[in-house]
PDB file of C-alpha atoms in Angstrom:
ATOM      1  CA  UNK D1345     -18.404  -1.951  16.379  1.00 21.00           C
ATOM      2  CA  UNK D1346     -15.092  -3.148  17.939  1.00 30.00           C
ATOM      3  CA  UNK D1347     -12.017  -0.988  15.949  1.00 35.00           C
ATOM      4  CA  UNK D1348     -10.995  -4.440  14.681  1.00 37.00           C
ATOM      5  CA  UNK D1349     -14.086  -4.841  12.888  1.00 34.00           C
ATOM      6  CA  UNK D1350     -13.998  -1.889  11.532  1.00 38.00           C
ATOM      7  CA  UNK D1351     -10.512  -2.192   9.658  1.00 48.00           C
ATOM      8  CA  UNK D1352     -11.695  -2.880   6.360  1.00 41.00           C
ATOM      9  CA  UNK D1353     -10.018  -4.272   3.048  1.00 34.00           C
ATOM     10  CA  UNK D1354     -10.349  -1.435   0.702  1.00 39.00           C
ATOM     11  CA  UNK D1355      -9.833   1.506   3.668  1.00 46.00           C
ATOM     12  CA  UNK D1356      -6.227   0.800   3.901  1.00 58.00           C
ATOM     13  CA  UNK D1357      -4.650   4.265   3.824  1.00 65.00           C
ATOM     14  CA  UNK D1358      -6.701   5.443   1.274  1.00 72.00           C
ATOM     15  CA  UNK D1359      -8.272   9.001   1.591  1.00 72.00           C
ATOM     16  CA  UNK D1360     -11.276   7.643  -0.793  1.00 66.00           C
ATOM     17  CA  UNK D1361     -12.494   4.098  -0.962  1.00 53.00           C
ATOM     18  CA  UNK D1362     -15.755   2.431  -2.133  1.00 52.00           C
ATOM     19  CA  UNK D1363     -15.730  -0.252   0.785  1.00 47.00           C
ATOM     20  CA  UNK D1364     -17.231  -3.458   0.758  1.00 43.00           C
ATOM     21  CA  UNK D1365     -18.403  -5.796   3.693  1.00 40.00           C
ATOM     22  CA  UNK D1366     -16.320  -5.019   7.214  1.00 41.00           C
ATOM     23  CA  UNK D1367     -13.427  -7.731   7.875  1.00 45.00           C
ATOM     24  CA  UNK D1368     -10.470  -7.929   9.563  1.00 50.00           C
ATOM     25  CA  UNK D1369      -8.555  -7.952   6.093  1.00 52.00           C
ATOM     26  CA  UNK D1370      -5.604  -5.463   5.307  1.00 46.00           C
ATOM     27  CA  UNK D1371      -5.442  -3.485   2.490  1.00 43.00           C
ATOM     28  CA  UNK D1372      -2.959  -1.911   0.906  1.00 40.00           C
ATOM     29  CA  UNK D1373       0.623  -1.196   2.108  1.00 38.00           C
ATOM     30  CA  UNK D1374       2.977  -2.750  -0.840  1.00 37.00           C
ATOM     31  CA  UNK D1375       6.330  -2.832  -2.249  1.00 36.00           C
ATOM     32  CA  UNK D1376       8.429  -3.871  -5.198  1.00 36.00           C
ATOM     33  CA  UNK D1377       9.026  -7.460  -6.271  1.00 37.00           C
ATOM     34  CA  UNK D1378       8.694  -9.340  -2.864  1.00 40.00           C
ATOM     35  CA  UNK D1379       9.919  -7.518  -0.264  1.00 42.00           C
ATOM     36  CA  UNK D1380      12.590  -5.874  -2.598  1.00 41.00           C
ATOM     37  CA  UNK D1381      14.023  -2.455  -2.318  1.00 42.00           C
ATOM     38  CA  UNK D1382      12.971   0.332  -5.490  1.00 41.00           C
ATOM     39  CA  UNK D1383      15.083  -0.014  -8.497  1.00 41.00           C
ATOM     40  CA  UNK D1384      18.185   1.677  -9.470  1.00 39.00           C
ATOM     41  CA  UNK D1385      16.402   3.917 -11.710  1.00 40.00           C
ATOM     42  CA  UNK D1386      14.402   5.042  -8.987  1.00 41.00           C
ATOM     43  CA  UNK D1387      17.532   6.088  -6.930  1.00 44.00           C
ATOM     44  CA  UNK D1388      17.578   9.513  -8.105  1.00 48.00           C
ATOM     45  CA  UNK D1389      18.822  12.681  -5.160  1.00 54.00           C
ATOM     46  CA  UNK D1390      17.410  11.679  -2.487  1.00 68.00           C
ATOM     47  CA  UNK D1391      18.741   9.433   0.644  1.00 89.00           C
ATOM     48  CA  UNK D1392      15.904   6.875   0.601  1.00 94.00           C
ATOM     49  CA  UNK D1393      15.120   5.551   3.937  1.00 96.00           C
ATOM     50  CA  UNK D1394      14.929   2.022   4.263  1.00 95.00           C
ATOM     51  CA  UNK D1395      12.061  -0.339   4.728  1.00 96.00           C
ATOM     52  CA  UNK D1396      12.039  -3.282   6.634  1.00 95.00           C
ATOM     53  CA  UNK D1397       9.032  -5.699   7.048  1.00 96.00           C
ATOM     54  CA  UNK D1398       8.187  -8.529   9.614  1.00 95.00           C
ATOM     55  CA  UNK D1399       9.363 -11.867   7.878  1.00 95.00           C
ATOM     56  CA  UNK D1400       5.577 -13.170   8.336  1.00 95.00           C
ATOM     57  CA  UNK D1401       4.166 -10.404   5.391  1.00 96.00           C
ATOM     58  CA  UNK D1402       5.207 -10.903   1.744  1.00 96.00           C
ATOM     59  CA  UNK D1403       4.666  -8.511  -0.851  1.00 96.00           C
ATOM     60  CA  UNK D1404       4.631  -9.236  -4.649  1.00 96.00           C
ATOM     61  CA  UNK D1405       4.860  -6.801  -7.218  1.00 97.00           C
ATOM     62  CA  UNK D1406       4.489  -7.569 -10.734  1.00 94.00           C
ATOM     63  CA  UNK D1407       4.976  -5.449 -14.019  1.00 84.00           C
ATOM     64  CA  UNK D1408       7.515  -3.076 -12.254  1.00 80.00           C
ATOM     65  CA  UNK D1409       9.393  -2.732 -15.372  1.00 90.00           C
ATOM     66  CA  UNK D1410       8.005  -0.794 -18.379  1.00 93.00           C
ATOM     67  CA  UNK D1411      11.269  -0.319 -20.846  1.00 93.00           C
ATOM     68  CA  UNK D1412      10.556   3.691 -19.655  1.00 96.00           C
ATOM     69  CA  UNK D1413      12.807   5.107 -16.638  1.00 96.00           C
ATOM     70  CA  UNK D1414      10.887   7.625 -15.818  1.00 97.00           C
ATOM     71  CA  UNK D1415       7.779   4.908 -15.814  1.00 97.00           C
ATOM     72  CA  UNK D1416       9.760   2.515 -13.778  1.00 97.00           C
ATOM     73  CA  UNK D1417      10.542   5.745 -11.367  1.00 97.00           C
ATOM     74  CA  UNK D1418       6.957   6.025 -10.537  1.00 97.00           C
ATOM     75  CA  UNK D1419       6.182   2.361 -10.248  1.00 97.00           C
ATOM     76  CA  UNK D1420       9.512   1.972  -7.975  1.00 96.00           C
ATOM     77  CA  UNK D1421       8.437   4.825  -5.875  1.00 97.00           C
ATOM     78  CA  UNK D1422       4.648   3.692  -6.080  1.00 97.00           C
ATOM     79  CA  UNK D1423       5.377   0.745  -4.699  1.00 97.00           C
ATOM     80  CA  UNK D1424       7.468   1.815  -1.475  1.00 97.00           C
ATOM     81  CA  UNK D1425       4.585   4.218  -0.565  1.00 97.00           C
ATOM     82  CA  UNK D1426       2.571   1.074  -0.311  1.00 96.00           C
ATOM     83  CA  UNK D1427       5.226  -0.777   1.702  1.00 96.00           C
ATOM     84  CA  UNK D1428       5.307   2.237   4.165  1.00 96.00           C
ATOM     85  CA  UNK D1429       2.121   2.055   5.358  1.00 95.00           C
ATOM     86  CA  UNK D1430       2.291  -2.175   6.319  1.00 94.00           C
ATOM     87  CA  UNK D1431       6.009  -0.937   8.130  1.00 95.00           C
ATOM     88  CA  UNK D1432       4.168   1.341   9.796  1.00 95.00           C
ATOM     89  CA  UNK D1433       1.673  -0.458  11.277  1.00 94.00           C
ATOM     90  CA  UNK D1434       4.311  -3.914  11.716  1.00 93.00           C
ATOM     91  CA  UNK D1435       6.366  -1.208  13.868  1.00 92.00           C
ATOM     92  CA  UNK D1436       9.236  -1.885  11.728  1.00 94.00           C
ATOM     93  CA  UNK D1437       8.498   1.648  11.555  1.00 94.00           C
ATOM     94  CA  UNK D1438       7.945   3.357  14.190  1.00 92.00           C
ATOM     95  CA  UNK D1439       8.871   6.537  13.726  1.00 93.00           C
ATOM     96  CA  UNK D1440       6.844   6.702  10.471  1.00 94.00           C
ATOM     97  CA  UNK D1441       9.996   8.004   8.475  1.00 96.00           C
ATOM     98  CA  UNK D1442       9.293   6.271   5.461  1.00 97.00           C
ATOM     99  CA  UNK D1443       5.356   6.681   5.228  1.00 96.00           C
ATOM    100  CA  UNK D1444       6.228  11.141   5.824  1.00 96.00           C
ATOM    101  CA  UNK D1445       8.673  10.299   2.759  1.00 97.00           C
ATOM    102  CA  UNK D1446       6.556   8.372   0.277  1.00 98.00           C
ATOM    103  CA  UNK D1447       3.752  10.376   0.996  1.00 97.00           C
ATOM    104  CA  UNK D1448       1.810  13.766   0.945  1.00 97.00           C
ATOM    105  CA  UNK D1449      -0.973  15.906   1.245  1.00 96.00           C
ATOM    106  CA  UNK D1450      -4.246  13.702   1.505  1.00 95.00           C
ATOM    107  CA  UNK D1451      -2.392  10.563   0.659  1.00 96.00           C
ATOM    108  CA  UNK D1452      -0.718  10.993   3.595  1.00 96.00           C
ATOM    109  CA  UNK D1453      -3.031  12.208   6.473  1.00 95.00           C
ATOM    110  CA  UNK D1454      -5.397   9.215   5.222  1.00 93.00           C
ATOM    111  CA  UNK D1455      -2.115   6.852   6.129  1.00 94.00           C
ATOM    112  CA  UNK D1456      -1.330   8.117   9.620  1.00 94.00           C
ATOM    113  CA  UNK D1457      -5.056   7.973   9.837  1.00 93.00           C
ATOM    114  CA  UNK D1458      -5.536   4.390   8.863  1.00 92.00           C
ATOM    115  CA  UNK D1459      -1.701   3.214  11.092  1.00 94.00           C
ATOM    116  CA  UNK D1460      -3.512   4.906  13.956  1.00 93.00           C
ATOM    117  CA  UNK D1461      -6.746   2.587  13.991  1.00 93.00           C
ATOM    118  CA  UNK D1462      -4.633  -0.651  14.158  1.00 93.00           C
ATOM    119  CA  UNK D1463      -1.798   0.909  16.640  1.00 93.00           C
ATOM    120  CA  UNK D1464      -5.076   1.581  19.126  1.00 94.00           C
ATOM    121  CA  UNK D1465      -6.452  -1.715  17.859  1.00 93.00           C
ATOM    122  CA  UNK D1466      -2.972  -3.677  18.517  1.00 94.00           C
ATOM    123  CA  UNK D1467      -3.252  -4.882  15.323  1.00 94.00           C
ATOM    124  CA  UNK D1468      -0.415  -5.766  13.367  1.00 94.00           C
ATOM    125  CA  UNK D1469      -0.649  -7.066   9.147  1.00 94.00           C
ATOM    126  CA  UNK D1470       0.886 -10.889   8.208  1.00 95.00           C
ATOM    127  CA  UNK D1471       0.190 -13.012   5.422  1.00 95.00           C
ATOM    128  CA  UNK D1472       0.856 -12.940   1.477  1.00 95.00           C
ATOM    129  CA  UNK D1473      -0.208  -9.507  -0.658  1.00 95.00           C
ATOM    130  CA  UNK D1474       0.176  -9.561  -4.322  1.00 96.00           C
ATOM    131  CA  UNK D1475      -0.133  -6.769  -6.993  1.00 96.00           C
ATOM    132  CA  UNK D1476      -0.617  -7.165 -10.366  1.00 97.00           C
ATOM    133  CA  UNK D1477      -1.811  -4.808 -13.887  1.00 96.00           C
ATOM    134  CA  UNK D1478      -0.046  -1.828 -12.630  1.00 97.00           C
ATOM    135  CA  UNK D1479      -0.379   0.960 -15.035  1.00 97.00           C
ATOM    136  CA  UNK D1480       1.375   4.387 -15.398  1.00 97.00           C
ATOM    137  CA  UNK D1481       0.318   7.333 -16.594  1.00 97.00           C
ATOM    138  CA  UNK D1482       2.579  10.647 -17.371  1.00 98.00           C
ATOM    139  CA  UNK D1483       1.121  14.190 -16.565  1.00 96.00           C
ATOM    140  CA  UNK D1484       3.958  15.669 -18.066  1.00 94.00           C
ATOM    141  CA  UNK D1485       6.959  15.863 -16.208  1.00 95.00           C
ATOM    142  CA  UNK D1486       6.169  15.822 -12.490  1.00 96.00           C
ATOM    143  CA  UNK D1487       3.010  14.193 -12.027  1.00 98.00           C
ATOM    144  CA  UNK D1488       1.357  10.374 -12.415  1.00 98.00           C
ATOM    145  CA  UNK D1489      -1.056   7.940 -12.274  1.00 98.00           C
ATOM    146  CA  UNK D1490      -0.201   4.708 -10.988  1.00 98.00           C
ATOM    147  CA  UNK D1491      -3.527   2.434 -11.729  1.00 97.00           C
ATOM    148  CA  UNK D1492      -3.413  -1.311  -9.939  1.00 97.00           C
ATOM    149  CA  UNK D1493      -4.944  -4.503  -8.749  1.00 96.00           C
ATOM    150  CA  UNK D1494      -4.216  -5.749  -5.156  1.00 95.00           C
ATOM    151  CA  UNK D1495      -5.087  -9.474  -4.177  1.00 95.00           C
ATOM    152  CA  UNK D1496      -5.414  -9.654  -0.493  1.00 93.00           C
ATOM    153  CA  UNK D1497      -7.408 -12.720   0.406  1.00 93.00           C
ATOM    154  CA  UNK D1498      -3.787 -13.924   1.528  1.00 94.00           C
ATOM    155  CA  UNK D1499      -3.046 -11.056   3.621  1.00 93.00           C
ATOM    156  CA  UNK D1500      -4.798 -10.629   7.291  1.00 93.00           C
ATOM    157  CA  UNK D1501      -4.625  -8.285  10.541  1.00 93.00           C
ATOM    158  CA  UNK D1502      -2.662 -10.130  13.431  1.00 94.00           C
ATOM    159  CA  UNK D1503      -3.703  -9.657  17.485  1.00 94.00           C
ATOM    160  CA  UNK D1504      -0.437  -8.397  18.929  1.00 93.00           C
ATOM    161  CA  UNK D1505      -1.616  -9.893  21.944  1.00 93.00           C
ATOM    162  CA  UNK D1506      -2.411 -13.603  21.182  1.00 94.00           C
ATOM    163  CA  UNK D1507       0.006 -13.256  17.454  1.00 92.00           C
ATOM    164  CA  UNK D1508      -2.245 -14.751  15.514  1.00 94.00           C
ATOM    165  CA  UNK D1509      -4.047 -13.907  12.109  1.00 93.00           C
ATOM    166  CA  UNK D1510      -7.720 -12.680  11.688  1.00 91.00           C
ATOM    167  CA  UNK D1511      -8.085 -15.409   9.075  1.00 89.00           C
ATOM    168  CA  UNK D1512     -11.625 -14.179   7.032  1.00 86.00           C
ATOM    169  CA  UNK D1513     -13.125 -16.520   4.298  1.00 88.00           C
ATOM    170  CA  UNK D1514     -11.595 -15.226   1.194  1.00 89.00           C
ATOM    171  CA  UNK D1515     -14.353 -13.300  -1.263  1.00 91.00           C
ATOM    172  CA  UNK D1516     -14.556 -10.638  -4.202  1.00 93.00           C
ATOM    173  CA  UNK D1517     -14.202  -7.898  -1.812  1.00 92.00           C
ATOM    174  CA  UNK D1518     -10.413  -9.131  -1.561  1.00 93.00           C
ATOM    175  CA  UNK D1519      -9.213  -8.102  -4.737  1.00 95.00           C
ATOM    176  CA  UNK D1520      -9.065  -4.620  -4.747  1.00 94.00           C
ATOM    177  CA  UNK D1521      -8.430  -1.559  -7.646  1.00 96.00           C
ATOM    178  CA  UNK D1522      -6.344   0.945  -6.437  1.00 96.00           C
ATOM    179  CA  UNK D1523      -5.928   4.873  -8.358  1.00 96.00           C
ATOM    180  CA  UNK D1524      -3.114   6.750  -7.294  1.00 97.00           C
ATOM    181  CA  UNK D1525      -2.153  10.125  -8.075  1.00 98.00           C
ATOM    182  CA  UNK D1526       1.769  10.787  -7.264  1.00 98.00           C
ATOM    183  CA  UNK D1527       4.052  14.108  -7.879  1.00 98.00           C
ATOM    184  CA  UNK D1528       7.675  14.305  -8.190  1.00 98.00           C
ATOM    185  CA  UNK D1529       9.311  16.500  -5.456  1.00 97.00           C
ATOM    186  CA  UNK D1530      12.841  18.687  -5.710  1.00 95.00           C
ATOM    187  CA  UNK D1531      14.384  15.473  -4.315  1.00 95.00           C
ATOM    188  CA  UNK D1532      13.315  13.074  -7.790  1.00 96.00           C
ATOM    189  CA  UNK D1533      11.108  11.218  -4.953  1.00 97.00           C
ATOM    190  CA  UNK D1534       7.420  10.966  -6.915  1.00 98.00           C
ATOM    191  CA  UNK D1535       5.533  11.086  -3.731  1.00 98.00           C
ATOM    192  CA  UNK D1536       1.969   9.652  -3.870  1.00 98.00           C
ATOM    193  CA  UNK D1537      -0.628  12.908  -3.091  1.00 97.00           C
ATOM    194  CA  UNK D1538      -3.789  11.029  -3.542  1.00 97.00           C
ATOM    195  CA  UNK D1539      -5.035   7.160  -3.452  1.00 95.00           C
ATOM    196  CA  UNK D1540      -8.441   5.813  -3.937  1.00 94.00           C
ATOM    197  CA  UNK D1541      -9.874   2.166  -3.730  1.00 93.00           C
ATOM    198  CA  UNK D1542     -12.445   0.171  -4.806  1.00 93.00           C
ATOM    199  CA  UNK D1543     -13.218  -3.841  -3.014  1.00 92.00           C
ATOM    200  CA  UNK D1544     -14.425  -6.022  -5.236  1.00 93.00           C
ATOM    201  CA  UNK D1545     -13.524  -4.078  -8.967  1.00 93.00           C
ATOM    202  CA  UNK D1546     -14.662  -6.629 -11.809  1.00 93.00           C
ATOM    203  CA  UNK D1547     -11.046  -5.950 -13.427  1.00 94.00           C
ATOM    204  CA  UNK D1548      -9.629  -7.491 -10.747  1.00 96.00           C
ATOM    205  CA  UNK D1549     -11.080 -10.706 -10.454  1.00 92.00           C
ATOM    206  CA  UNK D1550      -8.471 -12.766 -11.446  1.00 75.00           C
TER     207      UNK D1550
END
């Protein structure tokens, strides 16, 4: 099996995934409302590095806003982990800054594992990635669960060489449930620890 090949939708920097069939499909990396930076209420101690992606990937984020700061926090946060991992394997990124800062522990080992495979691939990530039903749960003051759907039929690996898209026939095993464990650090950053995925979750299909 060629590394390509074995890139598949629901691995995407997750240290847990139940995986479907293998594609050339990315999953994962996302941000805030387009390519948006985290909210104001999200801006709490720490200098936040920024994020820049390639102008040929476009992430949507919707629900960001839950009437609950500390809620909106976690989904702000939440949602630049997931944009740190497709910066990291664009190259926009390429010191990894923002994928050691939005991430820790498992969550983060699984990353650098899964920006490795398309870095010795040279495999980049284009296309359209859209997230939708994002749910947060409190664990009192310093820990969450961020529960959400990803549709990725839009979004493909690119050939560095040749820059253009692995285009697969889209399927179920595009839309994608991702659980998310994160935990506030002494910098207000809620850093996610742990992330899980499922291809093809019947909630998602939609």
């Amino acid at each position: 099996m060629t590394a390509a090949a074995a890139l598949t939708l629901s691995a995407c920097g997750s240290d847990d995934s139940s995986k479907g069939k293998d594609n050339d499909k990315i999953a994962g990396a996302a941000t805030g409302a387009g390519n948006a930076s985290p909210s104001a209420s999200a801006q709490q101690t720490a200098a936040r590095p920024e994020i820049k992606l390639p102008s040929d990937l476009i992430m949507t984020f919707e629900s960001g806003k839950t009437g609950d700061a500390v809620k909106d926090a976690v989904l702000a946060d939440n949602a630049e982990r997931m944009r740190s991992v497709n910066a990291a394997i664009a190259g926009t990124d390429p010191e990894a800054q923002a994928l050691n800062f939005y991430n820790t522990g498992r969550a983060l080992e699984a990353a650098a594992i899964w920006v490795d495979k398309f870095k010795k691939a040279d495999l980049g990530i284009t296309g359209a990635i859209r997230y939708y039903d994002r749910t947060v749960t409190l664990d009192g003051s310093k820990a969450a669960s961020v529960v959400f759907c990803a549709d990725e039929s839009k979004g493909y690996a690119k050939d560095l060489k040749t820059n253009k898209p692995k285009v697969t026939t889209p399927s179920d095993e595009d839309y994608i449930l991702y659980n998310t464990r994160l935990e506030k650090n002494s910098d207000g950053v809620w850093q996610t620890t742990r992330i899980v995925s499922t291809a093809g979750a019947k909630q998602c299909l939609k």
